[in-house]
mmCIF file of C-alpha atoms and ligand atoms in Angstrom:
data_model
loop_
_atom_site.group_PDB
_atom_site.id
_atom_site.type_symbol
_atom_site.label_atom_id
_atom_site.label_comp_id
_atom_site.label_asym_id
_atom_site.label_seq_id
_atom_site.Cartn_x
_atom_site.Cartn_y
_atom_site.Cartn_z
ATOM 1 C CA UNK N 173 134.328 107.213 160.728
ATOM 2 C CA UNK N 174 133.228 110.243 158.705
ATOM 3 C CA UNK N 175 130.562 112.911 158.988
ATOM 4 C CA UNK N 176 128.846 114.763 156.160
ATOM 5 C CA UNK N 177 126.447 117.675 155.816
ATOM 6 C CA UNK N 178 123.231 117.360 153.808
ATOM 7 C CA UNK N 179 120.812 120.164 153.002
ATOM 8 C CA UNK N 180 117.324 119.437 151.701
ATOM 9 C CA UNK N 181 117.064 122.574 149.587
ATOM 10 C CA UNK N 182 114.009 124.895 149.471
ATOM 11 C CA UNK N 183 112.367 123.071 146.536
ATOM 12 C CA UNK N 184 112.693 119.737 148.360
ATOM 13 C CA UNK N 185 110.967 121.142 151.461
ATOM 14 C CA UNK N 186 108.345 123.069 149.435
ATOM 15 C CA UNK N 187 107.501 119.975 147.407
ATOM 16 C CA UNK N 188 107.099 117.974 150.653
ATOM 17 C CA UNK N 189 109.864 115.554 149.716
ATOM 18 C CA UNK N 190 111.638 115.783 153.096
ATOM 19 C CA UNK N 191 110.310 112.451 154.372
ATOM 20 C CA UNK N 192 111.062 110.587 151.165
ATOM 21 C CA UNK N 193 114.607 111.967 151.006
ATOM 22 C CA UNK N 194 115.325 111.055 154.624
ATOM 23 C CA UNK N 195 113.886 107.599 153.895
ATOM 24 C CA UNK N 196 116.581 107.074 151.250
ATOM 25 C CA UNK N 197 119.348 107.720 153.797
ATOM 26 C CA UNK N 198 117.668 105.384 156.296
ATOM 27 C CA UNK N 199 117.086 102.716 153.633
ATOM 28 C CA UNK N 200 120.855 102.805 153.056
ATOM 29 C CA UNK N 201 121.319 102.249 156.818
ATOM 30 C CA UNK N 202 123.099 105.589 157.289
ATOM 31 C CA UNK N 203 123.037 107.192 160.718
ATOM 32 C CA UNK N 204 121.318 110.581 161.075
ATOM 33 C CA UNK N 205 123.132 112.137 164.047
ATOM 34 C CA UNK N 206 121.406 115.547 163.994
ATOM 35 C CA UNK N 207 118.709 117.312 161.986
ATOM 36 C CA UNK N 208 116.844 120.641 162.040
ATOM 37 C CA UNK N 209 114.814 122.942 159.809
ATOM 38 C CA UNK N 210 116.098 126.450 159.232
ATOM 39 C CA UNK N 211 116.943 129.037 156.619
ATOM 40 C CA UNK N 212 120.076 129.939 154.689
ATOM 41 C CA UNK N 213 120.668 133.683 154.803
ATOM 42 C CA UNK N 214 122.014 135.487 151.750
ATOM 43 C CA UNK N 215 125.404 135.997 153.421
ATOM 44 C CA UNK N 216 125.723 132.322 154.331
ATOM 45 C CA UNK N 217 124.535 131.180 150.876
ATOM 46 C CA UNK N 218 127.231 133.340 149.275
ATOM 47 C CA UNK N 219 129.850 131.863 151.598
ATOM 48 C CA UNK N 220 128.628 128.288 151.026
ATOM 49 C CA UNK N 221 128.787 128.701 147.241
ATOM 50 C CA UNK N 222 131.810 131.028 147.097
ATOM 51 C CA UNK N 223 133.542 128.594 144.694
ATOM 52 C CA UNK N 224 130.816 129.404 142.124
ATOM 53 C CA UNK N 225 130.712 133.180 142.514
ATOM 54 C CA UNK N 226 131.963 133.853 138.990
ATOM 55 C CA UNK N 227 129.391 131.575 137.314
ATOM 56 C CA UNK N 228 126.521 133.168 135.382
ATOM 57 C CA UNK N 229 123.970 131.183 137.405
ATOM 58 C CA UNK N 230 125.324 132.410 140.784
ATOM 59 C CA UNK N 231 122.601 135.069 141.400
ATOM 60 C CA UNK N 232 119.852 132.533 140.603
ATOM 61 C CA UNK N 233 121.538 129.991 142.898
ATOM 62 C CA UNK N 234 121.624 132.432 145.828
ATOM 63 C CA UNK N 235 117.980 133.490 145.242
ATOM 64 C CA UNK N 236 116.967 129.813 145.122
ATOM 65 C CA UNK N 237 118.848 128.780 148.273
ATOM 66 C CA UNK N 238 117.329 131.666 150.270
ATOM 67 C CA UNK N 239 113.779 131.224 148.897
ATOM 68 C CA UNK N 240 112.382 129.198 151.807
ATOM 69 C CA UNK N 241 113.073 126.816 154.661
ATOM 70 C CA UNK N 242 115.610 124.020 154.300
ATOM 71 C CA UNK N 243 116.425 120.955 156.401
ATOM 72 C CA UNK N 244 119.974 120.359 157.612
ATOM 73 C CA UNK N 245 121.177 116.833 158.369
ATOM 74 C CA UNK N 246 124.394 115.588 159.898
ATOM 75 C CA UNK N 247 125.100 112.006 158.847
ATOM 76 C CA UNK N 248 127.829 109.807 160.268
ATOM 77 C CA UNK N 249 129.428 106.520 159.246
ATOM 78 C CA UNK N 250 132.172 104.787 157.330
ATOM 79 C CA UNK N 251 132.578 106.340 153.850
ATOM 80 C CA UNK N 252 129.404 108.360 154.430
ATOM 81 C CA UNK N 253 130.606 111.312 152.303
ATOM 82 C CA UNK N 254 130.918 109.227 149.126
ATOM 83 C CA UNK N 255 127.873 107.080 149.918
ATOM 84 C CA UNK N 256 125.631 110.136 150.260
ATOM 85 C CA UNK N 257 127.000 111.680 147.061
ATOM 86 C CA UNK N 258 126.097 108.418 145.274
ATOM 87 C CA UNK N 259 122.549 108.576 146.633
ATOM 88 C CA UNK N 260 122.234 112.208 145.452
ATOM 89 C CA UNK N 261 123.232 111.648 141.813
ATOM 90 C CA UNK N 262 125.139 113.928 139.467
ATOM 91 C CA UNK N 263 124.974 117.729 139.564
ATOM 92 C CA UNK N 264 124.013 118.079 135.890
ATOM 93 C CA UNK N 265 120.354 117.132 135.584
ATOM 94 C CA UNK N 266 121.023 115.243 132.371
ATOM 95 C CA UNK N 267 123.589 113.030 134.106
ATOM 96 C CA UNK N 268 121.605 112.315 137.300
ATOM 97 C CA UNK N 269 120.729 108.639 136.964
ATOM 98 C CA UNK N 270 117.291 107.255 137.681
ATOM 99 C CA UNK N 271 117.275 105.765 141.160
ATOM 100 C CA UNK N 272 119.196 108.695 142.651
ATOM 101 C CA UNK N 273 117.452 111.509 144.531
ATOM 102 C CA UNK N 274 118.230 114.103 141.872
ATOM 103 C CA UNK N 275 117.580 111.631 139.057
ATOM 104 C CA UNK N 276 114.160 110.791 140.439
ATOM 105 C CA UNK N 277 112.972 114.189 141.683
ATOM 106 C CA UNK N 278 114.791 117.038 139.881
ATOM 107 C CA UNK N 279 114.235 118.381 136.373
ATOM 108 C CA UNK N 280 116.629 121.337 136.664
ATOM 109 C CA UNK N 281 120.365 121.610 137.319
ATOM 110 C CA UNK N 282 119.908 124.576 139.668
ATOM 111 C CA UNK N 283 116.815 123.383 141.549
ATOM 112 C CA UNK N 284 118.165 119.952 142.360
ATOM 113 C CA UNK N 285 116.587 119.140 145.739
ATOM 114 C CA UNK N 286 119.648 118.309 147.836
ATOM 115 C CA UNK N 287 123.165 119.349 148.733
ATOM 116 C CA UNK N 288 125.839 117.114 150.269
ATOM 117 C CA UNK N 289 129.503 117.723 151.100
ATOM 118 C CA UNK N 290 131.803 116.448 148.360
ATOM 119 C CA UNK N 291 135.020 115.828 150.360
ATOM 120 C CA UNK N 292 136.378 115.495 153.905
ATOM 121 C CA UNK N 293 137.637 119.068 153.738
ATOM 122 C CA UNK N 294 134.310 120.567 152.645
ATOM 123 C CA UNK N 295 132.375 118.374 155.111
ATOM 124 C CA UNK N 296 134.423 119.768 157.977
ATOM 125 C CA UNK N 297 133.845 123.375 156.900
ATOM 126 C CA UNK N 298 130.145 122.847 156.144
ATOM 127 C CA UNK N 299 129.406 121.035 159.424
ATOM 128 C CA UNK N 300 131.051 123.907 161.251
ATOM 129 C CA UNK N 301 128.955 126.367 159.198
ATOM 130 C CA UNK N 302 125.573 124.770 159.930
ATOM 131 C CA UNK N 303 126.042 122.753 163.147
ATOM 132 C CA UNK N 304 128.346 124.992 165.157
ATOM 133 C CA UNK N 305 125.618 125.284 167.830
ATOM 134 C CA UNK N 306 126.088 121.628 168.819
HETATM 135 P P1 LIG S 129 127.034 119.922 143.826
HETATM 136 O O1 LIG S 129 125.832 120.596 144.454
HETATM 137 O O2 LIG S 129 126.630 118.656 143.109
HETATM 138 O O3 LIG S 129 128.173 119.712 144.785
HETATM 139 P P2 LIG S 129 128.331 122.296 142.652
HETATM 140 O O4 LIG S 129 129.140 122.345 141.378
HETATM 141 O O5 LIG S 129 129.001 122.585 143.952
HETATM 142 O O6 LIG S 129 127.603 120.864 142.654
HETATM 143 O O7 LIG S 129 127.132 123.307 142.425
HETATM 144 C C1 LIG S 129 126.390 123.785 143.496
HETATM 145 C C2 LIG S 129 124.958 123.993 143.059
HETATM 146 O O8 LIG S 129 124.917 125.024 142.046
HETATM 147 C C3 LIG S 129 124.316 122.782 142.376
HETATM 148 O O9 LIG S 129 123.839 121.812 143.293
HETATM 149 C C4 LIG S 129 123.207 123.450 141.606
HETATM 150 O O10 LIG S 129 122.132 123.828 142.487
HETATM 151 C C5 LIG S 129 123.907 124.716 141.092
HETATM 152 N N1 LIG S 129 124.561 124.515 139.788
HETATM 153 C C6 LIG S 129 125.749 123.893 139.557
HETATM 154 N N2 LIG S 129 126.079 123.891 138.254
HETATM 155 C C7 LIG S 129 125.087 124.562 137.623
HETATM 156 C C8 LIG S 129 124.855 124.901 136.241
HETATM 157 O O11 LIG S 129 125.658 124.584 135.336
HETATM 158 N N3 LIG S 129 123.713 125.593 135.981
HETATM 159 C C9 LIG S 129 122.830 125.961 136.953
HETATM 160 N N4 LIG S 129 123.013 125.668 138.266
HETATM 161 C C10 LIG S 129 124.109 124.962 138.612
#
């Protein structure tokens, strides 16, 4: 059994896609264990994306992630980390296939609607970062 962390990013919430995104996880019969709306502070955004700090788009990424409310979800199930990444679609907007969340809703590589943990190691760290109050 695995757990993974999903963030519906500020553009997803602003565009009122929250319900439709959650629907995709439920359609796939994934279990939503916990969920809340909140914000990502600048300090936490920089920590969350520390692996990208040398990229030219890093300042835009931090401004984007702190631009409004987000929704945090904790999903649980067998192979849930890989299953959720499949539902999200590729990071590069040009590679995000139709039928995936990013492929269907995003037209930009930065503003791409959703985040999900990409490995067991990052899921553990990210769940601790955003669900430590549980
Ligand atoms: P992921 O979100 O699919 O795991 P990462 O490489 O960890 O991909 O990138 C984190 C976030 O940074 C992406 O979701 C996207 O918002 C942004 N990003 C990644 N690569 C680029 C890029 O080449 N240009 C602009 N923004 C990017």
